[in-house]
Short mmCIF file of C-alpha atoms and ligand atoms in Angstrom, two decimals:
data_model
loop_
_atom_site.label_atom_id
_atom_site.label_comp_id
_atom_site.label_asym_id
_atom_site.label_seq_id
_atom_site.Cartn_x
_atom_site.Cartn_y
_atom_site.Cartn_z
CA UNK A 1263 -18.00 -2.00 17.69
CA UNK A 1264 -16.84 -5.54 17.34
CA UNK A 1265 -13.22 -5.66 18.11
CA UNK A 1266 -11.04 -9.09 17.63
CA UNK A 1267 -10.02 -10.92 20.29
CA UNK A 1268 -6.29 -10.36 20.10
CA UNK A 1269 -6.78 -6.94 19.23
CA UNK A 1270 -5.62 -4.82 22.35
CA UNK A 1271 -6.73 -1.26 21.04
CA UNK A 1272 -3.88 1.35 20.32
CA UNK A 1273 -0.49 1.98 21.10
CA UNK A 1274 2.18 4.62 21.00
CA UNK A 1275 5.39 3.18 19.47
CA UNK A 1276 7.66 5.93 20.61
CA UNK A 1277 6.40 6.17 24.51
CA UNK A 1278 4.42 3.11 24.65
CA UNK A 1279 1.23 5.19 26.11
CA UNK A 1280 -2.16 3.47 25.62
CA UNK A 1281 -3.91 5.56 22.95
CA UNK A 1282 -7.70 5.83 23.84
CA UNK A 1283 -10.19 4.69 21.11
CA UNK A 1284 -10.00 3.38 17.84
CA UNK A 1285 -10.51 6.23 16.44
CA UNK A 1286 -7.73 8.30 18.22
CA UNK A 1287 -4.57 9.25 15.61
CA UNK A 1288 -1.94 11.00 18.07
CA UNK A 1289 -0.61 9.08 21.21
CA UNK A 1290 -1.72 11.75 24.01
CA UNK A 1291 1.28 11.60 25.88
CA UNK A 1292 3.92 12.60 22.89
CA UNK A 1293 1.71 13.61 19.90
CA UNK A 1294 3.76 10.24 17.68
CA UNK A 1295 1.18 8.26 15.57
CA UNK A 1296 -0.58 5.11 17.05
CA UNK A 1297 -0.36 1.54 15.97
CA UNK A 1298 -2.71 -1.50 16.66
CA UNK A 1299 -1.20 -3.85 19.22
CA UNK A 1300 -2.45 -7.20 19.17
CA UNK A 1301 -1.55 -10.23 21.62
CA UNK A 1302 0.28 -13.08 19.36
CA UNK A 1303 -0.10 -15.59 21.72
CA UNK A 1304 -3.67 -15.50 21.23
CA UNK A 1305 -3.51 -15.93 17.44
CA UNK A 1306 -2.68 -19.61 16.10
CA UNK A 1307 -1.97 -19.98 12.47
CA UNK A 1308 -5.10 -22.23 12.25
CA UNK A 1309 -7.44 -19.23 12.94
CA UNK A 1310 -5.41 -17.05 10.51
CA UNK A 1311 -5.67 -19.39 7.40
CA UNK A 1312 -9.03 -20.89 8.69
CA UNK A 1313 -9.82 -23.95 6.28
CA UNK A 1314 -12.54 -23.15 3.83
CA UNK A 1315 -12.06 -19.39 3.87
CA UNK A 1316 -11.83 -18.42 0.08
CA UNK A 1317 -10.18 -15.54 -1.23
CA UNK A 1318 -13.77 -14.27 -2.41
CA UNK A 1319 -14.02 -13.53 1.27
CA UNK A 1320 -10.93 -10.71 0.67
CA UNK A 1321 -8.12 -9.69 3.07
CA UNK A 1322 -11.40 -10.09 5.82
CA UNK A 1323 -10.67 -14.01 6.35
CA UNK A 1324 -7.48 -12.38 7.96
CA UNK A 1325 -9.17 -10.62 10.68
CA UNK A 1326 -7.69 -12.81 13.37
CA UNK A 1327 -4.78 -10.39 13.12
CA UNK A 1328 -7.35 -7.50 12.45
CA UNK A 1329 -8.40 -4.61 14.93
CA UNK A 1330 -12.13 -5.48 13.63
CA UNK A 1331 -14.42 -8.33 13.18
CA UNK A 1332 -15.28 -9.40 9.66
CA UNK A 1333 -19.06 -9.26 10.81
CA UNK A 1334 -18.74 -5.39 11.19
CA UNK A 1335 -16.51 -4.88 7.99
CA UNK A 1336 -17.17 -1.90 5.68
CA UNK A 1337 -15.88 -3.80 2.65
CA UNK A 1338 -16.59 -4.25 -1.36
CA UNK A 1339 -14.30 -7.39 -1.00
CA UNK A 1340 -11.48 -5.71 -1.32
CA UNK A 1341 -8.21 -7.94 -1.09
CA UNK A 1342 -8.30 -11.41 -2.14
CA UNK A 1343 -6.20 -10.65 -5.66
CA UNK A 1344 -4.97 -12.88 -8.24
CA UNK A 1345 -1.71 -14.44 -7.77
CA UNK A 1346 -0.73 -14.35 -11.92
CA UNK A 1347 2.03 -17.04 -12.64
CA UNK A 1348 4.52 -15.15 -15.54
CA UNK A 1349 6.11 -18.19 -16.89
CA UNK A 1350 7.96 -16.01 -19.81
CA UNK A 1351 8.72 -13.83 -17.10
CA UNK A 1352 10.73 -16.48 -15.46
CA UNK A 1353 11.93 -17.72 -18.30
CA UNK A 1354 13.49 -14.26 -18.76
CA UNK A 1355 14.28 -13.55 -15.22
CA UNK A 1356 16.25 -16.61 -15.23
CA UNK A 1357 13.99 -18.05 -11.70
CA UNK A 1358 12.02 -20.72 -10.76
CA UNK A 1359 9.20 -18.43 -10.46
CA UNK A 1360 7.08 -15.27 -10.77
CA UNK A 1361 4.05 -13.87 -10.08
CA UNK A 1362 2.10 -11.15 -9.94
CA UNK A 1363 0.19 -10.39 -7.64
CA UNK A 1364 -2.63 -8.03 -9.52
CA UNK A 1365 -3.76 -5.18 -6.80
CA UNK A 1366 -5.78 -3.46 -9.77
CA UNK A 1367 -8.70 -5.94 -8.83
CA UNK A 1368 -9.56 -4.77 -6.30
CA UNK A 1369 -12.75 -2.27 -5.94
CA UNK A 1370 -11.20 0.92 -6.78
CA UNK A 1371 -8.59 -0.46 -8.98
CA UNK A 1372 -5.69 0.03 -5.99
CA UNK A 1373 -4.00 -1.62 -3.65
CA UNK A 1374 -4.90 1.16 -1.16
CA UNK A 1375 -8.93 -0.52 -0.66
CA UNK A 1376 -7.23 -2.70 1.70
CA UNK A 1377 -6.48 0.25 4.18
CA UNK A 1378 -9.18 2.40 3.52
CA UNK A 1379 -11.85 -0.37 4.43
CA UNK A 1380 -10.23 -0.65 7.87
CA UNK A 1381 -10.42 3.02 8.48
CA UNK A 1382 -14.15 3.09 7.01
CA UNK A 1383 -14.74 0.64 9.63
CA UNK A 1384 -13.17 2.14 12.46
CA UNK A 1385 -15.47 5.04 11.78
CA UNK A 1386 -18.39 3.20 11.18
CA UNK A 1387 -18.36 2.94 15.26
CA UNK A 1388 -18.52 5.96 16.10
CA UNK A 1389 -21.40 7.15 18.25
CA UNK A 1390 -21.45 10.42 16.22
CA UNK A 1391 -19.17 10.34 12.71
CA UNK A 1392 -20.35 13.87 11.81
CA UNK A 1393 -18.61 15.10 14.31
CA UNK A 1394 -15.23 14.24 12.43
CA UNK A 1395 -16.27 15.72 9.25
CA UNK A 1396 -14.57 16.64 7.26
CA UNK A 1397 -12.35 13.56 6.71
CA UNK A 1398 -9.16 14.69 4.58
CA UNK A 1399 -6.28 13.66 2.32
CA UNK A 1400 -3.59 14.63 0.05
CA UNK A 1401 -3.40 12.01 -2.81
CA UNK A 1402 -1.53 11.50 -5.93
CA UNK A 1403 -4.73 9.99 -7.30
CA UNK A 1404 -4.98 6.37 -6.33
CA UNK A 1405 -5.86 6.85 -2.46
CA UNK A 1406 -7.99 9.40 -3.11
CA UNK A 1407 -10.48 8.00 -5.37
CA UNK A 1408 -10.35 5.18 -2.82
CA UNK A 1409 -10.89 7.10 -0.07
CA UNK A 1410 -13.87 8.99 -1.73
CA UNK A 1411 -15.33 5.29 -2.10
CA UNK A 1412 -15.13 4.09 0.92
CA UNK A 1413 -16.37 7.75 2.92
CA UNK A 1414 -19.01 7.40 0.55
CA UNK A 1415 -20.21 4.77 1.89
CA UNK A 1416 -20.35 6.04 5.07
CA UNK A 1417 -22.15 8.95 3.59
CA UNK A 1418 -19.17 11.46 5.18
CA UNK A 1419 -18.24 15.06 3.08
CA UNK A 1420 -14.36 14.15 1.91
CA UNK A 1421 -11.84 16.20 0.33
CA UNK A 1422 -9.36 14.55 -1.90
CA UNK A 1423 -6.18 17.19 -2.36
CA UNK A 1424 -4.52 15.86 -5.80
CA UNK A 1425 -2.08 17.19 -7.94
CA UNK A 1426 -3.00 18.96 -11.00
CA UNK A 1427 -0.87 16.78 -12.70
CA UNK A 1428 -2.54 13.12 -11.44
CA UNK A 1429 -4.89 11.52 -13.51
CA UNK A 1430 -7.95 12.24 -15.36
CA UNK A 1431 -9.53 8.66 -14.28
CA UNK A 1432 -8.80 9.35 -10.77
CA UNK A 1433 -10.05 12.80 -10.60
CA UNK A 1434 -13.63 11.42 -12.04
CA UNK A 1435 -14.01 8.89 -10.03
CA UNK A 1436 -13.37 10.79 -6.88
CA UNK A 1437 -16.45 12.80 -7.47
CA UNK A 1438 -18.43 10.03 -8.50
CA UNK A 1439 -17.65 8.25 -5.70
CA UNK A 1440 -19.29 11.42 -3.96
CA UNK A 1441 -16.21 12.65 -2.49
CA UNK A 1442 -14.90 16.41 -3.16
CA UNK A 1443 -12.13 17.29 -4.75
CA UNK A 1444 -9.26 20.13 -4.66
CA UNK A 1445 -6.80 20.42 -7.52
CA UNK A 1446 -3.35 21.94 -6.68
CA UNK A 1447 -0.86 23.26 -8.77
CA UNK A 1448 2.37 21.76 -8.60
CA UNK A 1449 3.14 18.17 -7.68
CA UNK A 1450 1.97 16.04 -4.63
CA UNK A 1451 4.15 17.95 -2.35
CA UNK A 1452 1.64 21.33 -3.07
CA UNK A 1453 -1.38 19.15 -2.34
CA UNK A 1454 -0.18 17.93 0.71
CA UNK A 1455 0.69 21.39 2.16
CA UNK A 1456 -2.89 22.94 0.58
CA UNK A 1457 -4.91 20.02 3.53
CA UNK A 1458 -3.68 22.32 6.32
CA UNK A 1459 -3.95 25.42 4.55
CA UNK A 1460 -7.32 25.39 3.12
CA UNK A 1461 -8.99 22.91 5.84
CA UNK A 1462 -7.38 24.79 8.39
CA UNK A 1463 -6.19 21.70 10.60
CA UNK A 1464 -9.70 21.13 11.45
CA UNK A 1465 -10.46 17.93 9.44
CA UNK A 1466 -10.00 13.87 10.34
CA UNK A 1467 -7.13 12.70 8.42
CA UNK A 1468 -7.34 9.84 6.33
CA UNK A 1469 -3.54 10.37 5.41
CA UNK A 1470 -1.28 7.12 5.82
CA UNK A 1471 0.98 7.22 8.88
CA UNK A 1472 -1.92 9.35 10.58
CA UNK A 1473 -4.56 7.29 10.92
CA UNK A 1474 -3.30 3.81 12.21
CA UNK A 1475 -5.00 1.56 9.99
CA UNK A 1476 -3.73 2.43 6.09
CA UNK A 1477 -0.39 0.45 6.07
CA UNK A 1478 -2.30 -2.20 9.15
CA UNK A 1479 -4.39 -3.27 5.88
CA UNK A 1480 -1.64 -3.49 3.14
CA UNK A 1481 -0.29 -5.90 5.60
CA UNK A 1482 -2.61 -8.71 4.30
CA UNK A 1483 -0.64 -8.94 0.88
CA UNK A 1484 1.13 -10.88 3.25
CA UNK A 1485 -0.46 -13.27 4.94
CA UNK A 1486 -2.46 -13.27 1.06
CA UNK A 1487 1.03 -14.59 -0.65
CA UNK A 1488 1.87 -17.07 2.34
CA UNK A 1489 -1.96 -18.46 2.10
CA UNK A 1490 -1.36 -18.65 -1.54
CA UNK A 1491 2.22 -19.80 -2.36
CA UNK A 1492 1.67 -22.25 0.85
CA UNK A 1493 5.01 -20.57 2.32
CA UNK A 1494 6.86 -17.52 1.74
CA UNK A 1495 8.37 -16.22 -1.29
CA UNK A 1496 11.61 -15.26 -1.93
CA UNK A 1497 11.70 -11.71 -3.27
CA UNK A 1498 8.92 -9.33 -3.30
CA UNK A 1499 9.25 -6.64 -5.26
CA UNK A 1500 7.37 -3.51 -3.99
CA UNK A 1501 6.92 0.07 -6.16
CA UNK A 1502 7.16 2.33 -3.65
CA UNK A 1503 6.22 6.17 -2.55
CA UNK A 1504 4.92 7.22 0.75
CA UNK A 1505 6.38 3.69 2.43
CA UNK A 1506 3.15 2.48 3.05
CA UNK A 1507 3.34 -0.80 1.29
CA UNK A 1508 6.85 -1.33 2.43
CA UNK A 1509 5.93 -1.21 6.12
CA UNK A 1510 2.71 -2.97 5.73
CA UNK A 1511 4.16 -6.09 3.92
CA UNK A 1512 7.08 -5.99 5.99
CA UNK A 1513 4.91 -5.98 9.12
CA UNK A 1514 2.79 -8.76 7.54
CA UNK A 1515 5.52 -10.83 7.00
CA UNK A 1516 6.66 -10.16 10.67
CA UNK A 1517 3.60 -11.09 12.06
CA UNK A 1518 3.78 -14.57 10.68
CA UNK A 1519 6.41 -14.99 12.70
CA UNK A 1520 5.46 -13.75 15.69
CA UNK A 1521 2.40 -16.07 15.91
CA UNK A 1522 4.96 -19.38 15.06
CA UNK A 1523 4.17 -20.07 11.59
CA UNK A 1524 7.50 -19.04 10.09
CA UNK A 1525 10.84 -18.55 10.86
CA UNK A 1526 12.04 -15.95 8.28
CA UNK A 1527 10.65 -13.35 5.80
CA UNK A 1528 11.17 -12.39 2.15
CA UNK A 1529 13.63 -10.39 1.18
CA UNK A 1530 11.76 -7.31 0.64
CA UNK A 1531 13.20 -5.07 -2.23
CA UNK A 1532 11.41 -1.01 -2.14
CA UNK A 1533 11.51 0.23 -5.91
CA UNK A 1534 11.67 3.71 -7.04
CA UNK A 1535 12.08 5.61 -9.67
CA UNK A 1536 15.25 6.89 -10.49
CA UNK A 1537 14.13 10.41 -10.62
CA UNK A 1538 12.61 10.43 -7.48
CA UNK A 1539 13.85 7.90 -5.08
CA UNK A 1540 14.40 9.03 -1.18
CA UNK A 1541 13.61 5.69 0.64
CA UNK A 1542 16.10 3.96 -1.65
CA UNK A 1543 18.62 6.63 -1.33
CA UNK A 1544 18.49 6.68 2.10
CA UNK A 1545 18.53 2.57 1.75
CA UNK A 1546 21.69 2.58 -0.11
CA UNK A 1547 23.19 5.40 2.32
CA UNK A 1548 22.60 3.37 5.19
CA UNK A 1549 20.80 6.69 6.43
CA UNK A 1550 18.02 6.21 9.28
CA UNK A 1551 15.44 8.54 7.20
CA UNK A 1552 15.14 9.75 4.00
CA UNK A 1553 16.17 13.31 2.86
CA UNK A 1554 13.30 14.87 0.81
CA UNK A 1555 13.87 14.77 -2.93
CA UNK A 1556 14.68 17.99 -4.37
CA UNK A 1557 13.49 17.65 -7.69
CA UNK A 1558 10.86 15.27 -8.32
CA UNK A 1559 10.59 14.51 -11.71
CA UNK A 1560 8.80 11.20 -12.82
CA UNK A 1561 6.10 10.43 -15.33
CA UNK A 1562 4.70 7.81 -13.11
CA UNK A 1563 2.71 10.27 -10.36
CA UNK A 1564 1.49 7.50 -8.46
CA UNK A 1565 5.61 7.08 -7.59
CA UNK A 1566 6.19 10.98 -7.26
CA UNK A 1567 6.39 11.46 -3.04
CA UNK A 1568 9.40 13.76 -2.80
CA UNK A 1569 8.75 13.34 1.04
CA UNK A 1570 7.03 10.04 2.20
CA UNK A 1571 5.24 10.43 4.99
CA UNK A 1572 6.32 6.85 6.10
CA UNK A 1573 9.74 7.25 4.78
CA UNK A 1574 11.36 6.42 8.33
CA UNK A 1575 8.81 3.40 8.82
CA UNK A 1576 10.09 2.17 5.14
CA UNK A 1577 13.72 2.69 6.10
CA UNK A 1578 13.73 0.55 9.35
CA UNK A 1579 11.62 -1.66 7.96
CA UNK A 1580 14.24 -2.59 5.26
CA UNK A 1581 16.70 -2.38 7.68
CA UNK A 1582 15.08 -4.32 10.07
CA UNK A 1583 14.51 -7.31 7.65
CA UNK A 1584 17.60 -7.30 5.66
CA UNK A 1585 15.55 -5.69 2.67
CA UNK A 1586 16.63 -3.87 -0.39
CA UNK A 1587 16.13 -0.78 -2.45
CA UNK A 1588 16.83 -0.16 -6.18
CA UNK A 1589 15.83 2.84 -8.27
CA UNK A 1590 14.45 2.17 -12.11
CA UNK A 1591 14.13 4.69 -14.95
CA UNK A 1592 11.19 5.70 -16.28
CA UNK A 1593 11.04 4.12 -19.66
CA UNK A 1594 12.21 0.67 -17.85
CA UNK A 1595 9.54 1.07 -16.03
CA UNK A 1596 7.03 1.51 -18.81
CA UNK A 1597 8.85 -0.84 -21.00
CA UNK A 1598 7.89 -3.41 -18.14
CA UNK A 1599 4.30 -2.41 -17.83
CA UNK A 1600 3.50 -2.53 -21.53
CA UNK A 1601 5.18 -5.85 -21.90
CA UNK A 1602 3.45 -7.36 -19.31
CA UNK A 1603 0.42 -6.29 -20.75
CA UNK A 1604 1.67 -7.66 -23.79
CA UNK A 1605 2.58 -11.00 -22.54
CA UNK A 1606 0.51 -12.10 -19.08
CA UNK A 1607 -3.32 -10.66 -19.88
CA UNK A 1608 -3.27 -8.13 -17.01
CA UNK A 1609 -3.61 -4.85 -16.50
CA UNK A 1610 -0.13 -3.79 -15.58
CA UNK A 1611 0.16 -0.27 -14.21
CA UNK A 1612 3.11 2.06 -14.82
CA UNK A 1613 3.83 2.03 -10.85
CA UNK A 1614 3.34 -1.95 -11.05
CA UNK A 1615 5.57 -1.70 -14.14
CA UNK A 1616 8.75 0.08 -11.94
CA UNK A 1617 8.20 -3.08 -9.74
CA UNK A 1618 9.02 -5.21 -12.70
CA UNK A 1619 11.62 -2.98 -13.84
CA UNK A 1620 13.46 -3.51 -10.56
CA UNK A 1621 13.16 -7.38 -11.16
CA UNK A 1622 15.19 -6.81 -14.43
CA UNK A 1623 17.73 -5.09 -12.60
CA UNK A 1624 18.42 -7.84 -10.02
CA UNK A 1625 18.81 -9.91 -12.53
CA UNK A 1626 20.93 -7.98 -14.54
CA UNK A 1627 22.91 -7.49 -11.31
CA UNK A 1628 23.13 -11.16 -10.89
CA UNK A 1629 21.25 -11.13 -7.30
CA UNK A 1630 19.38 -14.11 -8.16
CA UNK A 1631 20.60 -17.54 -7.31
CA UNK A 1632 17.73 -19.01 -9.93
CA UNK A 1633 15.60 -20.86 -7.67
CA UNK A 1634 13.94 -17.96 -6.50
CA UNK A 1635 9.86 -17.56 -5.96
CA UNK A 1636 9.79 -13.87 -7.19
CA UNK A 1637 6.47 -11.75 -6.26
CA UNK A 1638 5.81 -8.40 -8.14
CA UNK A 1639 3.18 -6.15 -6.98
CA UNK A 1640 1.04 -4.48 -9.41
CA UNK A 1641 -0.32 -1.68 -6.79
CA UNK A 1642 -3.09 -0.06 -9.38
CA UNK A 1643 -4.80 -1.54 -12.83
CA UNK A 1644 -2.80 -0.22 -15.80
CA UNK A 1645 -6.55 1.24 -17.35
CA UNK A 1646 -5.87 4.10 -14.62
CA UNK A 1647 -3.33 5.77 -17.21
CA UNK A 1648 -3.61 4.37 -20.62
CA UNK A 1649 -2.52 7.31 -21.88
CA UNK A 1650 1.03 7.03 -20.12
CA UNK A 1651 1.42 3.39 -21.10
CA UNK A 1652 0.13 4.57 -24.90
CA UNK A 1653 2.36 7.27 -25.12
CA UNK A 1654 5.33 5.34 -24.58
CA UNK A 1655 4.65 2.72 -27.26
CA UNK A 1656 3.71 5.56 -29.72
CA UNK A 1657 7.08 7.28 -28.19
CA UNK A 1658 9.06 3.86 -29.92
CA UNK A 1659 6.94 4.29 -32.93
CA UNK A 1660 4.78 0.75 -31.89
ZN1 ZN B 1242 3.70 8.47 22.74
#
């Protein structure tokens, strides 16, 4: 296994314990998940934005600040994403600037490639992967059809828990990718609890916040936006479920400090739906962790986590860089994703569409000054659910 040179295996974040190999999940001292550690002294900005790397190469010109060498990468060229300009956006917005940044190129249409080809590649070291089968998630669709990709790959059985309710494109391609698939009853909460119940504990998890390396790859949206913008933005506005995203970008943005290149960081602003929102409650509560939802009720799945798994890691990640939180209704949210596609060519998602939504409602709010650089994430490619984004222009009789 080629590990990176700054790359100083895992840690425990709660007890500080060394945590074995790569491919451990639980610090063995206290049972708390493991994080990468890397030594920033090692790391100059030149060897993170080498001159000449192209984004073709994907998030794996970053691997400076990686636990694994490019050479080794399982990867489909994942990462690497159009930066859109929305001028009208802007215009409407009243800032200097926005983007998008369009996730739904990457392989599996999802921002969640980036993680899952750092865990394929972790495994793709070990001596014996069988041993780990089977590898194991609860998904609201996205994750798992990415997951079933990259395991594929490896040529590794899978299971993909989703939802009854997540969609039809997702459930396909999980199977195609040659992963299996369990359907639950219920809502994302059902699947999750169905892993243990039906796998019996005795699986690999490929959940985020259990293996180490989901939210380490959303972290090179980051270094991505700096590399393209040449700086930082000003707002980056993030939809947001499990916390993932939030406390990958945030710990991008963190690490660009850390190695010298910047002084400050974004302000990062966590979107949720209004109907199902506990990071941003617990945001706006100044609460330490987020109280599940009770009543999860959104028609945008991909945002329907009544209990993120990284809800505390979102929370003190906000915290921690002076971020923000704002909740969006639906048909904002959809309003946003069909306009987009209306207006900017891409293929806006309904989750990417809450992002925008939240946008709207800064500026609404008057929390722009009007010379901000405004990022928007589109986390999945809005041909995932046409039917949502159809049904809500047929809904206003367009
Ligand atoms: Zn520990």
């Amino acid at each position: 296994m080629e590990l990176t040179s700054a790359f100083r295996g895992l840690v425990c974040p709660t007890c500080t314990a060394d945590g074995g190999s790569v491919f451990d999940q639980q610090c063995p001292a206290c049972g708390d998940e493991l994080e990468p550690r890397y030594e920033y002294d090692e790391v100059s900005a030149a060897e993170l934005f080498e001159p000449g790397e192209t984004a073709s190469q994907g998030q794996w010109r970053f691997d400076a600040l990686l636990p694994f060498d490019r050479s080794v990468a399982v990867s489909a060229a994942e990462g690497g994403t159009p930066l859109c300009g929305a001028d009208r956006l802007a215009d409407e917005l009243d800032v200097a600037d926005v983007y998008i940044k369009d996730e739904g190129r990457n392989p599996t249409g999802t921002v969640y490639d980036r993680g899952m080809s750092l865990v394929a590649t972790a495994l793709s070291g070990h001596d014996d992967p069988e041993e780990l089968e089977p590898l194991a998630l609860a998904s609201t669709g996205n994750s798992g059809q990415s997951a079933a990709a990259y395991v594929g790959r490896l040529g590794l059985r899978s299971y993909a828990f989703v939802p009854s309710r997540s969609a039809f494109s997702n459930k396909a391609m999980i199977n195609v990718h040659g992963g299996q698939m369990r359907v639950v009853g219920g809502r994302y909460g059902d699947a999750a609890s169905a892993v243990d119940e039906q796998l019996a504990a005795d699986y690999y998890s490929l959940q985020e916040f259990a293996t180490p390396y989901r939210h380490e790859g959303a972290k090179t949206l980051a270094f991505e936006l700096y590399s393209d913008l040449g700086g930082l933005p000003d707002v980056v506005f993030v939809p947001t479920s499990t916390g993932e995203l939030i406390a990958g970008v945030g710990r991008g943005f963190e690490e660009l400090t850390k190695i010298g290149l910047t002084e400050s960081t974004p302000t990062i602003v966590a979107v949720q739906p209004t109907s199902c929102a506990p990071i941003a409650a617990a945001v706006q509560q100044g609460r330490d962790s987020p109280e599940p939802w009770t009543h999860p009720d959104t028609i945008i799945g991909e945002l329907e986590v009544a209990d993120p798994a990284g809800g505390t890691q979102a929370v003190d990640t906000l915290q921690r860089l002076d971020g923000a939180a704002v909740t969006v209704e639906d048909s904002d949210s959809l309003d946003a994703a069909t306009t987009i596609c209306h207006n900017e060519i891409i293929e806006m998602g309904a989750a990417g569409g809450a992002a925008a939504a939240g946008a709207w409602e800064f500026a609404e709010d008057g929390a722009f000054d009007g010379d901000e650089t405004v990022v928007i994430l589109n986390t999945d490619s809005g041909v995932k659910t046409p039917d949502i984004l159809r049904s809500h222009l047929m809904g206003q009789g367009r």
